[in-house]
């Protein structure tokens, strides 16, 4: 296998999937590669009570009921819609489920304002059409149509970013389970094979952009993924992703637990401030998601590796946090400056430690950004 910048889950965790498939004796819906119990175990990790000969790492951190309901939905051949704020792990969960169920998570349509019906059905190879006319050979199937033909999972990212016409094209696919090709006289219907389903994601902050129709909503089971607010769970997620980053870049750098605590507490403070704000101008534009925490820590680690002394310091962490969250000027800068003086400064005087360096780094970052 050639090197990949980012391997899909079925490649990255191929050894685990092979092992689970070899010991799986449970009933499997349709053409699933793993039983529902093994799919859950792959996503949430193994425990001693599972009685396996090897440990299966936890890959998604959240309430197991969300994973179980997602699996049950896909086993019923209904569409699954994962909805939540940015950075709650919707896409990662969709990728893991697809990898475990059919060993293919790459049949993805990315929803945007420019997504057309062709992106979820089919288009044509123009040169072949000119040379030989329209035929199944000159047709270019979409990832969703390919999933139908193979009886596997197709994914639709950011469904509510697409226009209503595009969304409506999914209705017949989810209900009738076939796509008509009126341009052809023969072999002009593609039927979905058993095992086909769609996992879509939607950003709850996009409500009102392109709301789903009632007809399309009926074709999906909704699973709402909440923002992680439990510090312990959030710390596990950030630590898991950070370890992946360090391995990928072959970086030998320790993340001091005190700095991870500072990062988690800072986001908790800023979320509390946003919750009590009375207007949008008093809220950071950032969603303050777990994914953004990971981005801040990644930025700080790489900066320490390439431009520091390969030691993660609170000043560097503060600079990364301010630089990542200050997206509007002067609104976000004013909010962050207020946080530094109103929360971090008293905490640095009382607790000292890393908070003093964090305060100094934050002040320097604000000054450079102003």
CSV table of C-alpha atoms in Angstrom, one decimal:
chain,number,residue,atom,x,y,z
A,1,UNK,CA,0.0,0.0,0.0
A,2,UNK,CA,1.4,3.4,-1.0
A,3,UNK,CA,1.6,6.1,1.6
A,4,UNK,CA,-1.5,8.3,2.2
A,5,UNK,CA,-1.8,11.7,3.8
A,6,UNK,CA,-4.9,10.5,5.5
A,7,UNK,CA,-6.0,6.9,5.2
A,8,UNK,CA,-9.7,6.1,5.5
A,9,UNK,CA,-10.8,4.2,8.5
A,10,UNK,CA,-11.1,0.9,6.7
A,11,UNK,CA,-7.4,1.2,5.7
A,12,UNK,CA,-6.1,2.7,9.0
A,13,UNK,CA,-7.8,0.0,11.1
A,14,UNK,CA,-7.7,-2.9,8.6
A,15,UNK,CA,-6.0,-5.2,11.1
A,16,UNK,CA,-8.7,-4.6,13.7
A,17,UNK,CA,-11.4,-5.1,11.1
A,18,UNK,CA,-9.8,-8.3,9.9
A,19,UNK,CA,-9.6,-9.7,13.4
A,20,UNK,CA,-13.2,-8.8,14.3
A,21,UNK,CA,-14.4,-10.4,11.1
A,22,UNK,CA,-12.5,-13.6,11.9
A,23,UNK,CA,-14.1,-14.0,15.4
A,24,UNK,CA,-17.5,-12.6,14.6
A,25,UNK,CA,-20.2,-15.3,14.9
A,26,UNK,CA,-23.2,-12.9,15.3
A,27,UNK,CA,-26.0,-12.5,12.8
A,28,UNK,CA,-25.3,-9.9,10.1
A,29,UNK,CA,-28.0,-7.9,8.3
A,30,UNK,CA,-27.9,-7.9,4.5
A,31,UNK,CA,-24.3,-8.1,3.2
A,32,UNK,CA,-22.7,-6.5,6.3
A,33,UNK,CA,-19.1,-7.5,7.0
A,34,UNK,CA,-19.6,-7.3,10.8
A,35,UNK,CA,-22.6,-8.0,13.0
A,36,UNK,CA,-24.1,-5.0,14.8
A,37,UNK,CA,-22.4,-6.0,18.1
A,38,UNK,CA,-19.0,-6.0,16.4
A,39,UNK,CA,-19.7,-2.7,14.7
A,40,UNK,CA,-20.4,-1.2,18.1
A,41,UNK,CA,-17.3,-2.7,19.5
A,42,UNK,CA,-15.2,-1.4,16.6
A,43,UNK,CA,-16.4,2.1,17.2
A,44,UNK,CA,-16.5,2.2,21.0
A,45,UNK,CA,-13.6,-0.1,21.8
A,46,UNK,CA,-13.4,-3.4,23.6
A,47,UNK,CA,-13.7,-4.2,27.3
A,48,UNK,CA,-12.4,-7.1,29.3
A,49,UNK,CA,-15.9,-8.6,29.4
A,50,UNK,CA,-15.9,-8.9,25.6
A,51,UNK,CA,-13.5,-11.8,25.9
A,52,UNK,CA,-11.4,-10.9,22.9
A,53,UNK,CA,-7.7,-12.0,22.4
A,54,UNK,CA,-6.7,-8.4,21.5
A,55,UNK,CA,-7.7,-5.0,22.5
A,56,UNK,CA,-9.8,-2.9,20.2
A,57,UNK,CA,-9.2,0.8,20.6
A,58,UNK,CA,-12.0,3.3,21.2
A,59,UNK,CA,-12.3,5.6,18.2
A,60,UNK,CA,-15.4,7.7,18.9
A,61,UNK,CA,-16.1,9.2,22.3
A,62,UNK,CA,-19.7,9.8,23.2
A,63,UNK,CA,-22.9,8.2,24.5
A,64,UNK,CA,-23.1,4.5,23.4
A,65,UNK,CA,-26.8,4.9,22.8
A,66,UNK,CA,-26.1,7.2,19.9
A,67,UNK,CA,-23.9,4.6,18.3
A,68,UNK,CA,-26.4,1.8,19.0
A,69,UNK,CA,-29.4,3.8,17.5
A,70,UNK,CA,-27.3,4.6,14.4
A,71,UNK,CA,-26.5,0.9,13.9
A,72,UNK,CA,-30.1,-0.2,14.4
A,73,UNK,CA,-31.2,2.5,11.9
A,74,UNK,CA,-28.8,1.2,9.2
A,75,UNK,CA,-29.8,-2.4,9.9
A,76,UNK,CA,-33.4,-1.4,9.1
A,77,UNK,CA,-32.3,0.0,5.7
A,78,UNK,CA,-33.6,3.5,6.6
A,79,UNK,CA,-31.4,6.6,6.0
A,80,UNK,CA,-29.5,7.9,9.0
A,81,UNK,CA,-29.1,11.6,9.6
A,82,UNK,CA,-26.5,12.7,12.2
A,83,UNK,CA,-27.1,16.2,13.3
A,84,UNK,CA,-25.2,18.4,15.7
A,85,UNK,CA,-23.0,21.4,16.1
A,86,UNK,CA,-19.7,21.7,14.3
A,87,UNK,CA,-16.9,19.6,15.7
A,88,UNK,CA,-19.1,17.0,17.5
A,89,UNK,CA,-17.7,14.1,15.5
A,90,UNK,CA,-20.6,13.4,13.1
A,91,UNK,CA,-18.4,12.8,10.0
A,92,UNK,CA,-16.0,10.7,12.0
A,93,UNK,CA,-18.8,8.5,13.3
A,94,UNK,CA,-20.3,8.2,9.8
A,95,UNK,CA,-16.8,7.1,8.5
A,96,UNK,CA,-16.3,4.5,11.2
A,97,UNK,CA,-19.8,3.0,10.7
A,98,UNK,CA,-19.3,2.8,7.0
A,99,UNK,CA,-15.8,1.2,7.4
A,100,UNK,CA,-17.1,-1.4,9.9
A,101,UNK,CA,-20.3,-2.3,7.9
A,102,UNK,CA,-19.0,-2.5,4.4
A,103,UNK,CA,-15.2,-1.7,4.5
A,104,UNK,CA,-15.7,1.3,2.3
A,105,UNK,CA,-16.2,4.8,3.7
A,106,UNK,CA,-15.1,6.7,0.6
A,107,UNK,CA,-18.4,6.9,-1.3
A,108,UNK,CA,-19.0,10.5,-0.2
A,109,UNK,CA,-21.0,13.5,-1.6
A,110,UNK,CA,-20.1,16.8,-0.1
A,111,UNK,CA,-23.1,19.1,0.1
A,112,UNK,CA,-22.5,22.7,-0.9
A,113,UNK,CA,-24.4,25.4,-2.7
A,114,UNK,CA,-22.9,24.1,-5.9
A,115,UNK,CA,-24.0,20.5,-5.5
A,116,UNK,CA,-26.3,19.4,-8.3
A,117,UNK,CA,-28.6,16.5,-8.8
A,118,UNK,CA,-25.8,14.9,-11.0
A,119,UNK,CA,-23.7,14.6,-7.9
A,120,UNK,CA,-26.1,12.2,-6.3
A,121,UNK,CA,-27.4,10.4,-9.4
A,122,UNK,CA,-25.1,10.3,-12.5
A,123,UNK,CA,-23.5,12.4,-15.2
A,124,UNK,CA,-22.0,11.6,-18.6
A,125,UNK,CA,-18.5,11.2,-20.1
A,126,UNK,CA,-18.9,13.8,-22.8
A,127,UNK,CA,-16.2,12.5,-25.1
A,128,UNK,CA,-17.6,8.9,-25.0
A,129,UNK,CA,-21.1,10.2,-25.6
A,130,UNK,CA,-19.9,12.1,-28.7
A,131,UNK,CA,-18.0,9.1,-30.0
A,132,UNK,CA,-20.4,6.3,-29.2
A,133,UNK,CA,-23.7,7.8,-27.9
A,134,UNK,CA,-25.3,7.5,-24.5
A,135,UNK,CA,-24.9,4.1,-22.9
A,136,UNK,CA,-24.2,2.6,-19.5
A,137,UNK,CA,-20.5,2.6,-20.4
A,138,UNK,CA,-20.5,6.4,-21.0
A,139,UNK,CA,-22.4,7.1,-17.8
A,140,UNK,CA,-20.5,8.3,-14.7
A,141,UNK,CA,-22.3,7.0,-11.6
A,142,UNK,CA,-22.3,9.2,-8.5
A,143,UNK,CA,-20.9,7.9,-5.2
A,144,UNK,CA,-24.5,7.3,-4.1
A,145,UNK,CA,-25.4,5.3,-7.2
A,146,UNK,CA,-22.2,3.3,-6.8
A,147,UNK,CA,-23.2,2.5,-3.3
A,148,UNK,CA,-26.6,1.4,-4.6
A,149,UNK,CA,-25.0,-0.9,-7.2
A,150,UNK,CA,-22.6,-2.4,-4.6
A,151,UNK,CA,-25.1,-2.7,-1.7
A,152,UNK,CA,-23.0,-0.6,0.6
A,153,UNK,CA,-23.2,2.7,2.6
A,154,UNK,CA,-23.2,6.0,0.7
A,155,UNK,CA,-22.4,9.2,2.7
A,156,UNK,CA,-23.8,12.7,2.2
A,157,UNK,CA,-21.9,15.4,4.1
A,158,UNK,CA,-23.6,18.7,5.1
A,159,UNK,CA,-27.0,17.8,3.6
A,160,UNK,CA,-28.5,21.1,4.6
A,161,UNK,CA,-25.9,23.0,2.6
A,162,UNK,CA,-27.5,21.7,-0.6
A,163,UNK,CA,-30.5,23.3,-2.3
A,164,UNK,CA,-34.0,21.9,-2.0
A,165,UNK,CA,-33.9,20.4,-5.5
A,166,UNK,CA,-30.8,18.3,-4.7
A,167,UNK,CA,-32.3,17.2,-1.4
A,168,UNK,CA,-35.5,16.2,-3.1
A,169,UNK,CA,-33.6,14.0,-5.5
A,170,UNK,CA,-32.7,11.8,-2.5
A,171,UNK,CA,-36.4,11.1,-1.7
A,172,UNK,CA,-36.9,8.6,-4.5
A,173,UNK,CA,-33.6,7.0,-3.8
A,174,UNK,CA,-34.4,6.5,-0.1
A,175,UNK,CA,-38.0,5.4,-0.6
A,176,UNK,CA,-38.0,3.6,-4.0
A,177,UNK,CA,-34.4,2.3,-3.8
A,178,UNK,CA,-33.8,2.8,-7.5
A,179,UNK,CA,-32.7,5.5,-10.0
A,180,UNK,CA,-34.2,5.9,-13.5
A,181,UNK,CA,-32.0,6.8,-16.4
A,182,UNK,CA,-34.5,8.3,-19.0
A,183,UNK,CA,-31.7,8.9,-21.5
A,184,UNK,CA,-31.4,5.2,-22.1
A,185,UNK,CA,-33.9,2.9,-23.8
A,186,UNK,CA,-32.6,-0.4,-22.3
A,187,UNK,CA,-31.0,-1.2,-18.9
A,188,UNK,CA,-32.3,2.2,-17.8
A,189,UNK,CA,-32.9,1.5,-14.1
A,190,UNK,CA,-30.3,1.1,-11.4
A,191,UNK,CA,-31.8,-0.9,-8.4
A,192,UNK,CA,-30.2,-0.8,-5.0
A,193,UNK,CA,-28.8,-4.0,-3.7
A,194,UNK,CA,-29.5,-5.2,-0.1
A,195,UNK,CA,-27.2,-3.4,2.3
A,196,UNK,CA,-27.5,0.0,0.6
A,197,UNK,CA,-28.2,2.9,2.9
A,198,UNK,CA,-27.3,6.6,3.3
A,199,UNK,CA,-25.6,8.3,6.2
A,200,UNK,CA,-26.1,12.0,6.0
A,201,UNK,CA,-24.7,14.7,8.3
A,202,UNK,CA,-26.2,18.1,9.0
A,203,UNK,CA,-24.9,21.1,10.9
A,204,UNK,CA,-27.5,22.3,13.4
A,205,UNK,CA,-26.1,25.9,13.0
A,206,UNK,CA,-27.2,25.8,9.4
A,207,UNK,CA,-30.8,25.7,10.3
A,208,UNK,CA,-32.7,28.0,8.0
A,209,UNK,CA,-30.2,27.8,5.2
A,210,UNK,CA,-31.8,24.9,3.3
A,211,UNK,CA,-34.2,23.2,5.7
A,212,UNK,CA,-35.2,19.6,4.9
A,213,UNK,CA,-38.6,19.0,3.5
A,214,UNK,CA,-41.1,17.0,5.6
A,215,UNK,CA,-41.0,14.3,2.9
A,216,UNK,CA,-37.2,13.9,3.2
A,217,UNK,CA,-37.3,14.0,7.0
A,218,UNK,CA,-39.6,11.0,7.0
A,219,UNK,CA,-37.0,9.0,5.1
A,220,UNK,CA,-34.3,9.6,7.8
A,221,UNK,CA,-33.9,8.5,11.4
A,222,UNK,CA,-32.4,11.4,13.3
A,223,UNK,CA,-29.6,11.0,15.8
A,224,UNK,CA,-28.6,14.2,17.4
A,225,UNK,CA,-25.0,14.4,18.5
A,226,UNK,CA,-24.6,16.8,21.4
A,227,UNK,CA,-21.5,18.9,22.2
A,228,UNK,CA,-19.2,17.1,24.6
A,229,UNK,CA,-19.3,19.0,27.9
A,230,UNK,CA,-17.9,16.3,30.2
A,231,UNK,CA,-14.3,17.3,30.8
A,232,UNK,CA,-13.1,13.8,31.2
A,233,UNK,CA,-14.6,12.7,27.9
A,234,UNK,CA,-13.3,15.8,26.1
A,235,UNK,CA,-9.9,15.2,27.5
A,236,UNK,CA,-9.9,11.7,26.1
A,237,UNK,CA,-10.9,12.9,22.7
A,238,UNK,CA,-8.3,15.6,22.6
A,239,UNK,CA,-5.6,13.2,23.9
A,240,UNK,CA,-6.6,10.5,21.3
A,241,UNK,CA,-6.4,12.9,18.4
A,242,UNK,CA,-3.2,14.4,19.6
A,243,UNK,CA,-1.5,11.1,19.9
A,244,UNK,CA,-2.5,10.4,16.3
A,245,UNK,CA,-1.0,13.7,15.2
A,246,UNK,CA,2.3,13.0,17.0
A,247,UNK,CA,2.5,9.5,15.4
A,248,UNK,CA,1.7,10.8,11.9
A,249,UNK,CA,4.4,13.5,12.1
A,250,UNK,CA,6.9,11.3,14.0
A,251,UNK,CA,7.1,13.9,16.7
A,252,UNK,CA,8.4,13.1,20.1
A,253,UNK,CA,6.9,15.7,22.3
A,254,UNK,CA,5.1,15.4,25.6
A,255,UNK,CA,1.8,17.2,26.3
A,256,UNK,CA,2.0,18.2,30.0
A,257,UNK,CA,-1.3,17.3,31.7
A,258,UNK,CA,-1.4,20.8,33.3
A,259,UNK,CA,-1.5,22.4,29.8
A,260,UNK,CA,-4.2,20.0,28.6
A,261,UNK,CA,-6.2,21.1,31.7
A,262,UNK,CA,-5.6,24.8,30.9
A,263,UNK,CA,-6.9,24.2,27.3
A,264,UNK,CA,-10.0,22.4,28.5
A,265,UNK,CA,-10.7,25.0,31.2
A,266,UNK,CA,-10.2,27.9,28.7
A,267,UNK,CA,-12.8,26.4,26.3
A,268,UNK,CA,-15.2,25.7,29.2
A,269,UNK,CA,-14.8,29.4,30.4
A,270,UNK,CA,-15.4,30.8,26.9
A,271,UNK,CA,-18.4,28.5,26.4
A,272,UNK,CA,-19.9,29.7,29.6
A,273,UNK,CA,-19.3,33.3,28.6
A,274,UNK,CA,-21.0,32.6,25.2
A,275,UNK,CA,-24.0,31.0,26.9
A,276,UNK,CA,-24.5,34.1,29.1
A,277,UNK,CA,-24.0,36.6,26.3
A,278,UNK,CA,-27.1,38.7,25.3
A,279,UNK,CA,-26.1,39.4,21.7
A,280,UNK,CA,-24.0,37.8,18.9
A,281,UNK,CA,-21.4,40.6,19.2
A,282,UNK,CA,-20.7,39.3,22.7
A,283,UNK,CA,-20.1,35.7,21.4
A,284,UNK,CA,-17.0,34.4,19.7
A,285,UNK,CA,-17.7,33.5,16.1
A,286,UNK,CA,-16.0,30.1,16.8
A,287,UNK,CA,-18.3,27.2,17.8
A,288,UNK,CA,-15.8,26.4,20.6
A,289,UNK,CA,-16.1,22.7,19.6
A,290,UNK,CA,-13.9,19.8,20.6
A,291,UNK,CA,-12.5,19.8,17.1
A,292,UNK,CA,-11.3,23.3,17.5
A,293,UNK,CA,-9.6,22.4,20.7
A,294,UNK,CA,-7.7,19.7,18.8
A,295,UNK,CA,-6.8,22.3,16.2
A,296,UNK,CA,-5.5,24.7,18.8
A,297,UNK,CA,-3.4,22.0,20.4
A,298,UNK,CA,-2.1,20.7,17.0
A,299,UNK,CA,-1.1,24.2,16.0
A,300,UNK,CA,0.8,24.7,19.3
A,301,UNK,CA,2.5,21.3,19.0
A,302,UNK,CA,3.7,22.0,15.5
A,303,UNK,CA,4.9,25.5,16.4
A,304,UNK,CA,6.9,24.1,19.3
A,305,UNK,CA,8.4,21.4,17.1
A,306,UNK,CA,9.4,23.6,14.2
A,307,UNK,CA,10.0,27.1,15.7
A,308,UNK,CA,10.5,26.3,19.4
A,309,UNK,CA,12.7,24.1,21.6
A,310,UNK,CA,10.4,21.1,21.1
A,311,UNK,CA,8.8,21.7,24.4
A,312,UNK,CA,5.2,22.7,24.6
A,313,UNK,CA,4.8,25.8,26.7
A,314,UNK,CA,1.8,27.7,28.0
A,315,UNK,CA,2.8,30.8,26.1
A,316,UNK,CA,2.7,28.9,22.8
A,317,UNK,CA,-0.6,27.3,23.7
A,318,UNK,CA,-2.1,30.7,24.4
A,319,UNK,CA,-0.8,32.2,21.2
A,320,UNK,CA,-2.4,29.3,19.2
A,321,UNK,CA,-5.7,29.7,21.0
A,322,UNK,CA,-5.9,33.4,20.5
A,323,UNK,CA,-4.9,33.1,16.8
A,324,UNK,CA,-7.4,30.4,16.2
A,325,UNK,CA,-10.4,32.0,17.9
A,326,UNK,CA,-9.9,35.6,16.9
A,327,UNK,CA,-11.7,35.6,13.6
A,328,UNK,CA,-13.5,38.9,13.7
A,329,UNK,CA,-11.8,42.2,14.4
A,330,UNK,CA,-12.5,44.0,16.7
A,331,UNK,CA,-15.3,41.9,18.2
A,332,UNK,CA,-13.5,38.6,18.9
A,333,UNK,CA,-10.4,40.4,20.0
A,334,UNK,CA,-12.4,42.4,22.5
A,335,UNK,CA,-14.0,39.2,23.9
A,336,UNK,CA,-10.7,37.4,24.2
A,337,UNK,CA,-9.1,40.4,25.8
A,338,UNK,CA,-11.9,40.6,28.3
A,339,UNK,CA,-11.5,36.9,29.1
A,340,UNK,CA,-7.7,37.4,29.7
A,341,UNK,CA,-8.2,40.3,32.1
A,342,UNK,CA,-11.4,39.1,33.8
A,343,UNK,CA,-10.7,35.4,34.2
A,344,UNK,CA,-7.1,34.4,33.3
A,345,UNK,CA,-5.4,37.2,35.2
A,346,UNK,CA,-7.1,36.5,38.6
A,347,UNK,CA,-6.5,32.8,38.1
A,348,UNK,CA,-2.8,33.3,37.3
A,349,UNK,CA,-2.4,35.4,40.5
A,350,UNK,CA,-4.2,32.8,42.6
A,351,UNK,CA,-3.0,29.5,41.1
A,352,UNK,CA,0.2,30.6,39.3
A,353,UNK,CA,1.8,27.7,37.4
A,354,UNK,CA,1.0,27.4,33.8
A,355,UNK,CA,-1.7,30.1,34.0
A,356,UNK,CA,1.0,32.8,34.3
A,357,UNK,CA,2.7,31.8,31.1
A,358,UNK,CA,-0.7,31.4,29.4
A,359,UNK,CA,-1.6,35.0,30.4
A,360,UNK,CA,1.6,36.4,29.1
A,361,UNK,CA,1.3,34.4,25.8
A,362,UNK,CA,-2.3,35.6,25.4
A,363,UNK,CA,-1.4,39.2,26.0
A,364,UNK,CA,1.4,39.0,23.4
A,365,UNK,CA,-1.0,37.4,20.9
A,366,UNK,CA,-3.7,40.0,21.4
A,367,UNK,CA,-1.2,42.8,21.0
A,368,UNK,CA,0.1,41.3,17.7
A,369,UNK,CA,-3.4,40.7,16.3
A,370,UNK,CA,-4.7,44.2,17.3
